[in-house]
Short mmCIF file of C-alpha atoms in Angstrom, two decimals:
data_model
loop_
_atom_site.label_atom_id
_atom_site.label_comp_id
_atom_site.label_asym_id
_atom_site.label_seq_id
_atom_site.Cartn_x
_atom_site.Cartn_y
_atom_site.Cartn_z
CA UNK A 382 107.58 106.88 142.11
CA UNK A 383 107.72 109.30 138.92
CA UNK A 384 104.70 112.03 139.14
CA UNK A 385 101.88 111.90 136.69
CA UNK A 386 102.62 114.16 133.97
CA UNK A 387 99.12 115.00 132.43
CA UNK A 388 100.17 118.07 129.77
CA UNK A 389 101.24 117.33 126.49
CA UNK A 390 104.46 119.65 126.74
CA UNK A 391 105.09 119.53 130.58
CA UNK A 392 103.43 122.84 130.77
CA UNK A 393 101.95 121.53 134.29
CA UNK A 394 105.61 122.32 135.14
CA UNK A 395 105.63 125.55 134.06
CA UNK A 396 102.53 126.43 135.36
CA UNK A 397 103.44 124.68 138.82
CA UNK A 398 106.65 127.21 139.00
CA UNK A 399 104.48 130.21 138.57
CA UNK A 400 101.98 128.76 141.23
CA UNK A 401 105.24 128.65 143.23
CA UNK A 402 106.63 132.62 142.43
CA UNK A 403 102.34 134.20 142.41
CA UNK A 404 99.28 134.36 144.32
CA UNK A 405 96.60 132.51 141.69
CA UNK A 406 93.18 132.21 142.39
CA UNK A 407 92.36 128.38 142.68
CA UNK A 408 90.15 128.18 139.89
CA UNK A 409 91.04 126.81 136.09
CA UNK A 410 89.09 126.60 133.30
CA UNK A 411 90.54 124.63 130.11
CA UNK A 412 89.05 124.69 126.77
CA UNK A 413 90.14 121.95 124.48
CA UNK A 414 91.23 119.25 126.91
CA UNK A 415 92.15 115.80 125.26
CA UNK A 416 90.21 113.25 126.57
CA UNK A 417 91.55 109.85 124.59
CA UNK A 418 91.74 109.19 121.27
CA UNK A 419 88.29 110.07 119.81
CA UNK A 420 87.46 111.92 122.73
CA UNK A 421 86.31 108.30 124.23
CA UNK A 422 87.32 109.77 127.55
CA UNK A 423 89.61 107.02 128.48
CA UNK A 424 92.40 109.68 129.47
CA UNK A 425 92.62 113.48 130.29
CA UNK A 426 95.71 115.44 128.86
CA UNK A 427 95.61 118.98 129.56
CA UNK A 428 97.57 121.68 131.07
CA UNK A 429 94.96 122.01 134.04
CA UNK A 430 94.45 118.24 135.13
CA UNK A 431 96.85 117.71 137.81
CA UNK A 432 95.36 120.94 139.53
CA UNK A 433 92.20 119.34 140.33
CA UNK A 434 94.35 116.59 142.21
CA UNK A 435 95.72 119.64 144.37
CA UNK A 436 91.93 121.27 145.61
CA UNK A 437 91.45 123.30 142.73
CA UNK A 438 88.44 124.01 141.13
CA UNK A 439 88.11 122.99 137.36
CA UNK A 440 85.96 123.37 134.58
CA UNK A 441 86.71 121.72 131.62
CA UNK A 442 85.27 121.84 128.11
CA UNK A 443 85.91 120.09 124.70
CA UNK A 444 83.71 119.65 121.90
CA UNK A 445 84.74 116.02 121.28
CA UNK A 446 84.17 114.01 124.62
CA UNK A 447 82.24 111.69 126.61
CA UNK A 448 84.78 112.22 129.94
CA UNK A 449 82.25 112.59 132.63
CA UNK A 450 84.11 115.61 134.15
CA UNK A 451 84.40 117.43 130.87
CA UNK A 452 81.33 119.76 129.30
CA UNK A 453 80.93 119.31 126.20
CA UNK A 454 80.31 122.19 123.90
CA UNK A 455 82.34 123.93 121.20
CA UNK A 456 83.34 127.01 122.25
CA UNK A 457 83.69 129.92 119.64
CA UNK A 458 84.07 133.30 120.45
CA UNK A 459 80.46 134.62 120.85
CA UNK A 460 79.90 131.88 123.13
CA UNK A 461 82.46 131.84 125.61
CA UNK A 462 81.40 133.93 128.03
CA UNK A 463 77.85 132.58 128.06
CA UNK A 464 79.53 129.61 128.92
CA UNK A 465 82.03 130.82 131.44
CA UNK A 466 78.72 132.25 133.26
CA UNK A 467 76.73 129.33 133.12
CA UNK A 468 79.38 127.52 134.87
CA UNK A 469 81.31 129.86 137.01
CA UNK A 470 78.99 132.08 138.33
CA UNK A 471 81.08 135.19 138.51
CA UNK A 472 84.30 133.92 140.02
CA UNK A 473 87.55 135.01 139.66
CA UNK A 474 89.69 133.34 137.12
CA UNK A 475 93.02 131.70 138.52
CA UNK A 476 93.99 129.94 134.93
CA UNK A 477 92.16 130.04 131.58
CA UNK A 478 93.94 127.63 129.03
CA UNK A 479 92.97 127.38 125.69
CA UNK A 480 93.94 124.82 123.04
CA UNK A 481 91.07 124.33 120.24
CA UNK A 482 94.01 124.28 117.45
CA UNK A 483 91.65 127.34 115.34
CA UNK A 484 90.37 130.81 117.02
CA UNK A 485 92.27 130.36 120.44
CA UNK A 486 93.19 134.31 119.60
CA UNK A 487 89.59 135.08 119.23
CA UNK A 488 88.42 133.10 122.12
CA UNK A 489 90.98 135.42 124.16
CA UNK A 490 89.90 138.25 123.33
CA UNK A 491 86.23 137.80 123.62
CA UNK A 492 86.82 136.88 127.24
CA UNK A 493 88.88 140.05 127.89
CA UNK A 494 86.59 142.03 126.34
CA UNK A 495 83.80 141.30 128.21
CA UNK A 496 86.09 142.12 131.45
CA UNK A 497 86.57 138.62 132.32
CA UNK A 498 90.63 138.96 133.86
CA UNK A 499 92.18 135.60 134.34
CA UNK A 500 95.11 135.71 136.64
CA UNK A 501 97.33 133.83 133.88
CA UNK A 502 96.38 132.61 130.54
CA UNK A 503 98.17 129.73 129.07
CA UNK A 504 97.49 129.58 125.10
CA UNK A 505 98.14 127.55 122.31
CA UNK A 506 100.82 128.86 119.52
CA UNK A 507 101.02 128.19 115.94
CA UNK A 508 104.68 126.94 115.99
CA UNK A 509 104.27 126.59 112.07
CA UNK A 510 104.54 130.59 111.38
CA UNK A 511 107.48 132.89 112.41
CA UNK A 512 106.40 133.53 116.26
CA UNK A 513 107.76 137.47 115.78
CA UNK A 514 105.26 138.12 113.39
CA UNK A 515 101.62 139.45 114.46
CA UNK A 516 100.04 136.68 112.63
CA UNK A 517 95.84 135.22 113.41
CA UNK A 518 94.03 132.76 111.62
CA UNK A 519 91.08 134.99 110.27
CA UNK A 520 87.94 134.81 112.55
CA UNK A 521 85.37 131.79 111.27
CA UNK A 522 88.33 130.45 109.24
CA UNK A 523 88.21 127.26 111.85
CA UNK A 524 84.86 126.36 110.68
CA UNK A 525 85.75 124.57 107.81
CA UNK A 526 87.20 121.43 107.75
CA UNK A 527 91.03 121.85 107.64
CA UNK A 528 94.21 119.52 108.39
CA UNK A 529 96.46 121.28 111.50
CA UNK A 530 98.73 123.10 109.75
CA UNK A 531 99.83 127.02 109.09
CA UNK A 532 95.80 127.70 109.11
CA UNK A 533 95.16 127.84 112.66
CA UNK A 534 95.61 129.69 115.84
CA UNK A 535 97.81 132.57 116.05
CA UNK A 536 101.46 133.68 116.76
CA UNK A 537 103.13 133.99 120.37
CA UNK A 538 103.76 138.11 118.94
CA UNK A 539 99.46 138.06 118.29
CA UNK A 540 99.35 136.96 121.74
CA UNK A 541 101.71 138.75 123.19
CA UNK A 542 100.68 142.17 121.73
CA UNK A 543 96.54 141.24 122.62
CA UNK A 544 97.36 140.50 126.18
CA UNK A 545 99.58 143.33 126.82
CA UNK A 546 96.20 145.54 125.75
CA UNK A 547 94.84 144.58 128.73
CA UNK A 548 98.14 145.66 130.80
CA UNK A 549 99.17 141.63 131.53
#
């Protein structure tokens, strides 16, 4: 019998390797999980979903869904952390994933701002732009209506150089 792959990239993989190599709080939040076409909630695809399978604990949050396991709210980055509270209650942060294809960056650094440390982040790239340039969709940009394209999220460099700020 095959195992249930549940990330769109096989990420789970990657993620279940570093689970393997680090000690990772069992705790996973994961904005912008796809929960069927339309968000009808006939599926879950998301880098966290087999985790919950394994004991973890897992909040999940999309702003398209009707998946009974999955809050639904549209995160931006002056809300995140209200959110995180409401639902958390000051734990400690195993994973945070992030996928909302617009101000992932932003999102990111709201959270570490307000001294919210994740053991691991795993975050969406813009695999459009060059990923050694320090490139971020401007903050608000997202709020218009836009096809996915070269106008969202930010570069693995972007990331790289915000998380490495805060000494991960």
């Amino acid at each position: 019998m095959s195992e249930q792959v549940y990330s769109q990239h096989e990420e789970q993989h990657i993620i279940q390797s570093l689970l393997e190599q680090y000690r990772i709080t069992p705790i996973a939040v994961e904005i912008g999980i796809n929960t069927g076409a339309k968000g009808d909630g006939s599926t879950q695809q998301g880098n966290t979903v087999f985790l919950k399978s394994q004991g973890w604990t897992c909040v999940w949050i999309d702003r398209e869904t009707c998946h009974r396991d999955v809050i639904t709210k549209t995160v931006y980055p002056e809300n995140v952390t209200s959110i995180l509270e409401g639902h958390l209650h000051d734990s400690q942060i195993g994973i945070f994933s992030i996928d909302i294809d617009s101000e992932d960056w932003h999102v990111v650094d709201s959270v570490l701002q307000e001294k919210i440390f994740p053991d691991m982040f795993v975050c969406e790239t813009n695999s459009y732009l060059d990923p050694m340039e320090d490139l971020v969709m401007p903050l608000g940009h997202r709020r218009k209506l836009m096809p996915k394209s070269i106008c969202h999220g930010a570069t693995l460099t972007a990331f790289n150089n915000l998380l490495r700020k805060y000494n991960y």
